[in-house]
XYZ file of N, CA and C in Angstrom:
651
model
N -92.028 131.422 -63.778
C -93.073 132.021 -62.957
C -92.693 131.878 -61.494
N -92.712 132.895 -60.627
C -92.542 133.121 -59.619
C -93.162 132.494 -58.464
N -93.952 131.477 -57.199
C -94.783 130.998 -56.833
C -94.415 131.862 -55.837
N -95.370 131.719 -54.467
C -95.757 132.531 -53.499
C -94.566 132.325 -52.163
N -93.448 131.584 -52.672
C -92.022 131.755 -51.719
C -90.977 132.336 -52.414
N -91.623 132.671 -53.238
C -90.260 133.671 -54.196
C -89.366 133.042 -54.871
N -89.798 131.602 -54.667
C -88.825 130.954 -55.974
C -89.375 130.496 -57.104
N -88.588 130.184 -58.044
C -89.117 129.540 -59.656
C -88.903 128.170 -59.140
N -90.139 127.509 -59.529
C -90.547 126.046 -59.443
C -89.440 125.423 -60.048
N -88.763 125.751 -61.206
C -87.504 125.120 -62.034
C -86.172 125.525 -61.208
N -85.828 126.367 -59.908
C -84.806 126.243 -59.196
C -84.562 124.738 -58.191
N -83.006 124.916 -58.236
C -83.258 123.640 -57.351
C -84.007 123.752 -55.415
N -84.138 123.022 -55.575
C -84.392 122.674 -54.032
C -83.468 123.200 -52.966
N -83.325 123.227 -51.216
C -82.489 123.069 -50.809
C -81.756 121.526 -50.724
N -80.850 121.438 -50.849
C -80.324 119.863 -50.608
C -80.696 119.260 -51.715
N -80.484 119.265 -52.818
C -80.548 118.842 -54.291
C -79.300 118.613 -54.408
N -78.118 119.186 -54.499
C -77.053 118.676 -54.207
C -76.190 117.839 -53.662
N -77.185 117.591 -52.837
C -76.550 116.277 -52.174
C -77.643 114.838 -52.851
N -77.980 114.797 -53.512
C -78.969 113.621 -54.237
C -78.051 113.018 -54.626
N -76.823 113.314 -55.605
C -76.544 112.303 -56.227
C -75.387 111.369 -55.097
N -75.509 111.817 -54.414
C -74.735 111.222 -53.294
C -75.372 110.138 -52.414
N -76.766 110.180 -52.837
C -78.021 109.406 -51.573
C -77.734 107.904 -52.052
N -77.872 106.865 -51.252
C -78.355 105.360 -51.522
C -79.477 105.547 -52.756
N -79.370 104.912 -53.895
C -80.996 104.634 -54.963
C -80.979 103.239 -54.705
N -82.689 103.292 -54.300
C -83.483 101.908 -54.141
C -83.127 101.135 -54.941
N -82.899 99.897 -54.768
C -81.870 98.900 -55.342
C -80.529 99.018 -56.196
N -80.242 99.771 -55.344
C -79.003 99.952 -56.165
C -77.938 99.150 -55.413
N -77.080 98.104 -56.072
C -76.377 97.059 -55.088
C -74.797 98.286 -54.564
N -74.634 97.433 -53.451
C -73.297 98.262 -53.119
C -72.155 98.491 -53.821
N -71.301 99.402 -53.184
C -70.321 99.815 -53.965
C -69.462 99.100 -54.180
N -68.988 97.909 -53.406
C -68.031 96.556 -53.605
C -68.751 95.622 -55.042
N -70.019 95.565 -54.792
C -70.678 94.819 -55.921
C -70.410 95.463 -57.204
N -70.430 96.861 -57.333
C -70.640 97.641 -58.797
C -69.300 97.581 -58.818
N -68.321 97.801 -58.142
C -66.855 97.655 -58.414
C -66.014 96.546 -58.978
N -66.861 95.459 -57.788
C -65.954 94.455 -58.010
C -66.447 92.762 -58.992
N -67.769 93.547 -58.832
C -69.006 92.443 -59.742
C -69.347 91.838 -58.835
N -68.782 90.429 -58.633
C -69.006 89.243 -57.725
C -67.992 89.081 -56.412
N -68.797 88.618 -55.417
C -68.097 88.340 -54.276
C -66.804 87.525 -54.413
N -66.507 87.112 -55.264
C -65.797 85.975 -55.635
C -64.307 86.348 -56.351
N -64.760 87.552 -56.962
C -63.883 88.353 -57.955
C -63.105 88.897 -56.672
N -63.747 89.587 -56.004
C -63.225 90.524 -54.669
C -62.132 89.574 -53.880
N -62.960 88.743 -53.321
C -61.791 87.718 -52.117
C -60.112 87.549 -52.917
N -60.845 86.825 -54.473
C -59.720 86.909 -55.332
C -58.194 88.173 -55.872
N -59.507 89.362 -55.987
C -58.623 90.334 -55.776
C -57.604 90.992 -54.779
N -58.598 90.201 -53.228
C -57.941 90.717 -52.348
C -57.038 89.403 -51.701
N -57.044 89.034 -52.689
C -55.600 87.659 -52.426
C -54.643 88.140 -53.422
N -54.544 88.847 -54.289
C -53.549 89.247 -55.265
C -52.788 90.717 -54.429
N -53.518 91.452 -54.457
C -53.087 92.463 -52.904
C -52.073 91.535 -51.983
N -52.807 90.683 -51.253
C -51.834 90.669 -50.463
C -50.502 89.450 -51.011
N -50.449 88.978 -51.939
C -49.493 88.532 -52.745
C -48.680 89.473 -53.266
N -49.070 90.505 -54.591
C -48.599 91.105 -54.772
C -47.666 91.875 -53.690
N -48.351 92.808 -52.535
C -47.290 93.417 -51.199
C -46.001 92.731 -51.117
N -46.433 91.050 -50.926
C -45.713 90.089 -50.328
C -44.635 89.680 -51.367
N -44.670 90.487 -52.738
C -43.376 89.996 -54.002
C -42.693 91.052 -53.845
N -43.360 92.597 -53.937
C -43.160 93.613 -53.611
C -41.972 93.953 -52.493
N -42.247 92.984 -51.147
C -41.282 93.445 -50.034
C -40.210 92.198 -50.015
N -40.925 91.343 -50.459
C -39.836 89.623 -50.979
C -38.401 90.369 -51.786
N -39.096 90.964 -53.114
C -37.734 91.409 -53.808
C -37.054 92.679 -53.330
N -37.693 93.587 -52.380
C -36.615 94.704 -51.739
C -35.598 93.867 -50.952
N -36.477 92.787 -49.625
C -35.123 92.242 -49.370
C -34.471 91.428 -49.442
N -34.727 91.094 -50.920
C -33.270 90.448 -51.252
C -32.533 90.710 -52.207
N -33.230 92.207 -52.757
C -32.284 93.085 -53.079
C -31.201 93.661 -52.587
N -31.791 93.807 -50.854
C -31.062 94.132 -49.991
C -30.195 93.158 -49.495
N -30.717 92.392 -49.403
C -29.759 91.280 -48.681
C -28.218 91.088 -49.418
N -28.601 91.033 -51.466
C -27.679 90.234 -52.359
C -26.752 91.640 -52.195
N -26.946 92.774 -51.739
C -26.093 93.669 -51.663
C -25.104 93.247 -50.438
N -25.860 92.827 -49.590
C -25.030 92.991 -47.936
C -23.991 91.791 -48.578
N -24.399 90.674 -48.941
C -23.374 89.232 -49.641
C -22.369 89.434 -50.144
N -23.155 90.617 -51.232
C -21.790 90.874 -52.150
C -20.746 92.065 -51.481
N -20.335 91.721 -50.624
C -19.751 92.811 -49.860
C -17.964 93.272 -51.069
N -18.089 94.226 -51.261
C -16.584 94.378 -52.363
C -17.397 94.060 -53.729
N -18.577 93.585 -53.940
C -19.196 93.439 -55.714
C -20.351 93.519 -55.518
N -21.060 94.279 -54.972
C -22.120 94.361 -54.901
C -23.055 94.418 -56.171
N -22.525 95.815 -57.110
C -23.324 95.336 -58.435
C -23.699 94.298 -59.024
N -22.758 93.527 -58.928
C -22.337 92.292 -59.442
C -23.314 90.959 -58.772
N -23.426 91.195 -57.399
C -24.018 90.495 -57.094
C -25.726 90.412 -57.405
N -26.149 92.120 -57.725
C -27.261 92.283 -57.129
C -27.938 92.186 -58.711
N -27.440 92.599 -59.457
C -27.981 91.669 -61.117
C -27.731 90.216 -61.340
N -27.001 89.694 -60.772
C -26.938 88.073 -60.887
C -28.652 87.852 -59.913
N -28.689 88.243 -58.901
C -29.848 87.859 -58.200
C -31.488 88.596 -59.332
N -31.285 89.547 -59.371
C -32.198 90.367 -60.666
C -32.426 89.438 -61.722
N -31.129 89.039 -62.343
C -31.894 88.284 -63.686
C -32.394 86.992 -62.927
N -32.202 86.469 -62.147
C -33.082 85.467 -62.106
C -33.988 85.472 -61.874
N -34.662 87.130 -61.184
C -36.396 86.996 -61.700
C -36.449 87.320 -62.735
N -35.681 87.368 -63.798
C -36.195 88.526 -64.813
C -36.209 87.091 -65.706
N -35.545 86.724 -66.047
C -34.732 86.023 -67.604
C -35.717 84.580 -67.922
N -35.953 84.232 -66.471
C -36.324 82.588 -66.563
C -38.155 83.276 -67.256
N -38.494 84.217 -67.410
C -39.845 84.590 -67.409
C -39.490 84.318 -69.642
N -38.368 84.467 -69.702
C -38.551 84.598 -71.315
C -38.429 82.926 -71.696
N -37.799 82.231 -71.138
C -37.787 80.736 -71.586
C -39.261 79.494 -70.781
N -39.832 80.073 -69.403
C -40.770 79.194 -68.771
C -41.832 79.900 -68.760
N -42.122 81.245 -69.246
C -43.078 81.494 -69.287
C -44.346 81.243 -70.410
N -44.228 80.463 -71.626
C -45.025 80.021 -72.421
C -45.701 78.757 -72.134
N -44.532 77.806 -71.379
C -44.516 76.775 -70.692
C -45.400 76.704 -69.475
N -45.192 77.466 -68.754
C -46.273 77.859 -67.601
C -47.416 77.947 -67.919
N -47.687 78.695 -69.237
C -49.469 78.786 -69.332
C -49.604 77.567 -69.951
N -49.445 76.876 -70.868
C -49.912 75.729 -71.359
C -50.020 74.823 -70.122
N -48.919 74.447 -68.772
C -49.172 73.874 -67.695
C -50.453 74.151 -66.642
N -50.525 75.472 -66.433
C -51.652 75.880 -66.057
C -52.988 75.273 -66.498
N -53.314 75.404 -68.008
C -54.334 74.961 -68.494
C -54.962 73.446 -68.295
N -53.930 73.013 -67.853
C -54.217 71.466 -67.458
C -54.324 71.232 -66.227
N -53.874 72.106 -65.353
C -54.365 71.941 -63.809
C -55.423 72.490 -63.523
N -55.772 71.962 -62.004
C -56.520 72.987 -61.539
C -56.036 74.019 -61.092
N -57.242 75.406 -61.333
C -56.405 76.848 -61.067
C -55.891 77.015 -59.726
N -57.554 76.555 -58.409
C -57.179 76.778 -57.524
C -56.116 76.196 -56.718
N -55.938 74.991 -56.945
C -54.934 74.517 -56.572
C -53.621 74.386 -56.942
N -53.820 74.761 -57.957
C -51.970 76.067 -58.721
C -52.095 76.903 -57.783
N -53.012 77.887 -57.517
C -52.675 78.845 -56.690
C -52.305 78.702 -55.356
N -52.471 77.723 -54.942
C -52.317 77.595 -53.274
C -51.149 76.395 -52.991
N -50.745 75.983 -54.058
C -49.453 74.847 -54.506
C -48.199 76.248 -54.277
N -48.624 76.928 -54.955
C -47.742 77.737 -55.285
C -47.387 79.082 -54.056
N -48.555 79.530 -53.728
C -48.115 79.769 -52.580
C -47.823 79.458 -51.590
N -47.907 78.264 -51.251
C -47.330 77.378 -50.394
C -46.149 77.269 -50.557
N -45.340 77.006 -51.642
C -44.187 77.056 -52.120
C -43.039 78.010 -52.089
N -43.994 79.596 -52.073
C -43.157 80.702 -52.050
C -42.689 80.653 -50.691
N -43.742 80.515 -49.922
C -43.649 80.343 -48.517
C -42.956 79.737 -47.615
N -42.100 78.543 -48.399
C -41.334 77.732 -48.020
C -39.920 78.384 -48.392
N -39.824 79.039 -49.522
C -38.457 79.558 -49.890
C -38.092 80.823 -48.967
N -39.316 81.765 -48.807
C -39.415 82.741 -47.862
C -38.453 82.378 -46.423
N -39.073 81.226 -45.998
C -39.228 81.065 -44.987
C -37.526 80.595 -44.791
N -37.217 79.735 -45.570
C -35.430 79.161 -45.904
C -34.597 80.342 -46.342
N -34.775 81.806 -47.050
C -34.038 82.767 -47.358
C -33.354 83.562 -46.129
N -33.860 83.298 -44.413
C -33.196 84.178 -43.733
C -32.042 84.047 -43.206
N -31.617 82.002 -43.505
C -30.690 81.245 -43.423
C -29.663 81.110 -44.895
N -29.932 82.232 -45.716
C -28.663 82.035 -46.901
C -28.112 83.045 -46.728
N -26.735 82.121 -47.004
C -25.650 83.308 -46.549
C -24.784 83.385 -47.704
N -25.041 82.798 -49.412
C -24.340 83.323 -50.048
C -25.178 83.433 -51.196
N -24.481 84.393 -52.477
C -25.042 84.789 -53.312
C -25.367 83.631 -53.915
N -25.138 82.021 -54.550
C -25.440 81.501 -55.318
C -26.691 80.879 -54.398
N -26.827 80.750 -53.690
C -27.984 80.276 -52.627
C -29.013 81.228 -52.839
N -29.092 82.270 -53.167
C -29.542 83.590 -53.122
C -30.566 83.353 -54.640
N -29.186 82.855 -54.961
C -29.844 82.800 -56.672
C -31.142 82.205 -56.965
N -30.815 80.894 -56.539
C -31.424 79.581 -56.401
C -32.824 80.266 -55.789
N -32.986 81.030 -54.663
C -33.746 80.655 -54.025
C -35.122 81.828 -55.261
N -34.212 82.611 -55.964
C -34.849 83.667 -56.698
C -35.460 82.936 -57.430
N -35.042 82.362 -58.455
C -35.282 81.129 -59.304
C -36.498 80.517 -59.084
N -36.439 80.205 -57.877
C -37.898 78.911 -57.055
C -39.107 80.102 -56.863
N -38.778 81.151 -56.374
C -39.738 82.629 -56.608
C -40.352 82.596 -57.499
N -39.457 82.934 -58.654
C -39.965 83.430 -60.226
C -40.394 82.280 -60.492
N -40.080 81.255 -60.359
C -41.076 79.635 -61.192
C -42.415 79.954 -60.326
N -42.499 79.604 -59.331
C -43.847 79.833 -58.373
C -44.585 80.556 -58.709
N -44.190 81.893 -59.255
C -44.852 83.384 -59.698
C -45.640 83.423 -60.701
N -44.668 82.599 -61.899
C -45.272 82.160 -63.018
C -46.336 81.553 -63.336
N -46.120 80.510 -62.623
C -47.274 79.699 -62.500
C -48.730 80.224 -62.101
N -48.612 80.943 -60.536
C -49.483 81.432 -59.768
C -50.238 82.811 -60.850
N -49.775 83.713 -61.547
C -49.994 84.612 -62.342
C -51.724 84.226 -63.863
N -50.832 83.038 -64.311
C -51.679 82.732 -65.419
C -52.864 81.862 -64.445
N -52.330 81.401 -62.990
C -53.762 80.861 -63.136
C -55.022 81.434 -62.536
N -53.840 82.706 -62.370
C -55.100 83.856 -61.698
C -55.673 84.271 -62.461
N -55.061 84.566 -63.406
C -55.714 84.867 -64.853
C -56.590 84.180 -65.631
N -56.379 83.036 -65.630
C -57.377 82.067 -66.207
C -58.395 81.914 -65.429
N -58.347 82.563 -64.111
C -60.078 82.134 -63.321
C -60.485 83.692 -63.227
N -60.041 84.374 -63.937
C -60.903 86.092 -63.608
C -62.343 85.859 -64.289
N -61.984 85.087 -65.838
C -63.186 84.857 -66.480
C -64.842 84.326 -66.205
N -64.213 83.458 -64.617
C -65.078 82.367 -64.555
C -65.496 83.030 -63.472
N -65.136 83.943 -62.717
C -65.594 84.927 -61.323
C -66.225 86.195 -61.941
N -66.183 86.082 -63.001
C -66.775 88.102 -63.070
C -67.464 87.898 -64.289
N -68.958 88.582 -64.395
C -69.405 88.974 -65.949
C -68.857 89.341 -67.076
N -69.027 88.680 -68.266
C -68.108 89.239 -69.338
C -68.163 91.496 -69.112
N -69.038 91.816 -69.310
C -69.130 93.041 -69.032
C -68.505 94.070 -68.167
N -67.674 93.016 -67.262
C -66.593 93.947 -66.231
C -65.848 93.289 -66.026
N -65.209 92.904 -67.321
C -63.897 92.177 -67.766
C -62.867 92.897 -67.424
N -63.037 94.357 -68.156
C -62.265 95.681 -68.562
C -61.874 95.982 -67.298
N -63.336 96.243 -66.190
C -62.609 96.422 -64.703
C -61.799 96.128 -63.744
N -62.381 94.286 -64.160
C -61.435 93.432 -63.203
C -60.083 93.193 -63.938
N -59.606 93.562 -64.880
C -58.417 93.388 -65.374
C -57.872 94.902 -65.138
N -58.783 95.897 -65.097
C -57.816 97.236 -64.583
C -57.579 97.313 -63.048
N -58.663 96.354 -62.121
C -58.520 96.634 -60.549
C -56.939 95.600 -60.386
N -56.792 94.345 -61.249
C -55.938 93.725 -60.997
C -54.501 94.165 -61.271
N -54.645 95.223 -62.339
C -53.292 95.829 -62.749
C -53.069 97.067 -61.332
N -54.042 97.256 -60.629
C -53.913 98.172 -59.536
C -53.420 97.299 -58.361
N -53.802 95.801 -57.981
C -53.252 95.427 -57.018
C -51.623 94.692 -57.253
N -51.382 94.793 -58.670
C -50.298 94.273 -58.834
C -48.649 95.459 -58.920
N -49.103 96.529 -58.939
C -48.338 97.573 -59.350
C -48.620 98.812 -57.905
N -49.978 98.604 -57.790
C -49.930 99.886 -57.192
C -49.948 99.452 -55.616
N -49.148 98.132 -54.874
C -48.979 97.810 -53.796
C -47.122 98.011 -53.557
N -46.596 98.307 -54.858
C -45.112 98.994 -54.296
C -44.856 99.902 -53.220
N -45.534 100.829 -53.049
C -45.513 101.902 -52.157
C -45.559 101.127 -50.420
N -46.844 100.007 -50.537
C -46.769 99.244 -49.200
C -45.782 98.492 -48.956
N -45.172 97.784 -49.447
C -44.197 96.697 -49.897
C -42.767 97.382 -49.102
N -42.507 99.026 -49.902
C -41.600 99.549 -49.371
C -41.647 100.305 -48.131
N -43.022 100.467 -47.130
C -43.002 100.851 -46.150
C -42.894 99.747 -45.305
N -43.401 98.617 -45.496
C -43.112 97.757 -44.425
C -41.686 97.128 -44.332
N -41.023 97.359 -45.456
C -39.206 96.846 -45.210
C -38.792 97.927 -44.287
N -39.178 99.639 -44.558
C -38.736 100.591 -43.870
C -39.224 99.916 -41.846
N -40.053 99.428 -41.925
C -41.292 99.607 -40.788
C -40.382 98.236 -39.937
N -39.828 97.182 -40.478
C -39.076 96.136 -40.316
C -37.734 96.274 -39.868
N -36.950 96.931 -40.832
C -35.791 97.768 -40.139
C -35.875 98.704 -39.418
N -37.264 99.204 -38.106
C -37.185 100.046 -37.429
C -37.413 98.976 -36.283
N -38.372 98.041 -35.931
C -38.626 96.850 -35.475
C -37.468 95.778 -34.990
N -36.577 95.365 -36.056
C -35.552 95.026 -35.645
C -34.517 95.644 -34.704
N -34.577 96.541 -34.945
C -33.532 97.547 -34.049
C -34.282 97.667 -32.605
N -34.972 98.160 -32.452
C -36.104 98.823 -31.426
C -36.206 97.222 -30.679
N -36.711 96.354 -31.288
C -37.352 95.474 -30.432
C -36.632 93.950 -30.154
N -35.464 93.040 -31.175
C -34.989 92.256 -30.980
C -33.070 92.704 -31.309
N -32.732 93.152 -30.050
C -31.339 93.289 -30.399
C -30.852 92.161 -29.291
N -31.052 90.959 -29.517
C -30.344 90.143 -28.469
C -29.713 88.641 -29.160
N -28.803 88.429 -28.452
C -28.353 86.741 -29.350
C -29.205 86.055 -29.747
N -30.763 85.610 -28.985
C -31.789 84.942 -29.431
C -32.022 85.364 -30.698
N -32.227 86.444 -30.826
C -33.045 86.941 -32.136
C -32.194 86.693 -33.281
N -30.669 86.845 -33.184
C -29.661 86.913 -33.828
C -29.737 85.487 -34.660
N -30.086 84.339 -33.713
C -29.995 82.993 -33.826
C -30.886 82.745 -34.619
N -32.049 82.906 -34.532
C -33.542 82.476 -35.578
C -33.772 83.872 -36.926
N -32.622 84.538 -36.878
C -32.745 85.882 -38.310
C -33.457 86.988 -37.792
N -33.802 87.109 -36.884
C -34.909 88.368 -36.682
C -34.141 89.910 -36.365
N -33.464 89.870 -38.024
C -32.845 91.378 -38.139
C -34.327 91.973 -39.140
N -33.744 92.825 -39.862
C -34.998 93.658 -40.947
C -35.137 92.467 -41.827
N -33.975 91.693 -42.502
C -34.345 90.993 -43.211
C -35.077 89.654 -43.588
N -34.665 88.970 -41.802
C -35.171 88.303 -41.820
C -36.775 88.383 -41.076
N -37.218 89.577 -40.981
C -38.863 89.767 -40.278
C -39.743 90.177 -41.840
N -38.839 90.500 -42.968
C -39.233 91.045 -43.775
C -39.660 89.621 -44.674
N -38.599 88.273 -44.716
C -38.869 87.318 -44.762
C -40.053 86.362 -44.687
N -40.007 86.719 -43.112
C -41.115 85.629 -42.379
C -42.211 86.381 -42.624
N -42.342 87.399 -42.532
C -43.968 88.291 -42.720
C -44.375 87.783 -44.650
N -43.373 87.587 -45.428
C -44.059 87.680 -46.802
C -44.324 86.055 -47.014
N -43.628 84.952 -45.828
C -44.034 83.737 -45.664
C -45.392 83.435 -45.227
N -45.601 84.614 -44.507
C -47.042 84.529 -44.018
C -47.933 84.870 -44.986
């Protein structure tokens, strides 16, 4: 039926279209429905910036075990590879049972503390078996730090957005490559541009070693 503005009472409105877009009265924010608890979030957004920080850790010293192996480079740069890769099939069962007996948070901050220290000693190695070693102390740290992030998702988030926080976490762990590799690019433009002098030469501050100290941080 037609009413006296010429429209059918059952058409929409003007600006009906934009409703489902409006704030609804108590409806909690979009960090809350995303992320559940405040707690889950900080957490998540400590795996972000970890994750970046493994992300641009292993470009350069991917890069680096290349520059070492000068005349074997292949050679060099899978000797440095399996040692993140390999030690994950013999310490990684080991790691979670260790985990379970510590505390999480303080696995986690043991451990990054730790990376941080190797970070920080990698802009001063100058050969591949040093290189190795220092991969090694990475991947143990990693291990560790991994399950006990895992073991506290449970205790930060409702069983009910389990599913989420284990899909947002597979997003900060994978889908921070892209950053990881702009800031090595962003590092080797930095080095050039801004410290080309003996000082800088002296304390590492080429690409590799800013790429270093930033994932120490």
């Amino acid at each position: 039926m037609i009413g006296a503005t010429g429209r059918d009472p059952g058409d929409p409105r003007p600006g009906d279209e934009f409703t489902p877009f409006l704030p609804l009265e108590g409806r909690p924010p979009l960090r809350t429905r995303l992320f559940g608890t405040p707690a889950f979030f900080r957490l998540w957004m400590a795996q972000v910036v970890s994750a970046t920080g493994d992300w641009l850790g292993l470009l350069a010293i991917s890069i680096l075990a290349i520059r070492l192996g000068s005349g074997n480079e292949g050679a060099a740069l899978s000797l440095v590879l399996a040692a993140r890769i390999v030690p994950g099939f013999f310490f990684g069962p080991v790691a979670g049972v260790l985990v379970d007996r510590w505390d999480r948070k303080r696995t986690m901050v043991t451990c990054d503390v730790g990376r941080a220290m190797v970070m920080l000693a990698l802009p001063f190695v100058d050969t591949i078996i040093g290189l190795f070693i220092a991969s090694l102390l990475l991947e143990a740290f990693t291990m560790l730090w991994g399950p006990a992030k895992e073991a506290s998702v449970p205790h930060v988030v409702p069983a009910d957005q389990l599913a989420t926080a284990n899909s947002l976490s597979l997003v900060a762990a994978y889908g921070t490559f892209p950053l990881g590799a702009l800031l090595m690019a962003l590092f080797g433009r930095l080095s050039t541009a801004l410290f080309d002098s003996s000082w800088a030469d002296n304390v590492r501050l080429d690409d590799m070693g800013l790429a270093f100290y930033a994932n120490a941080l």
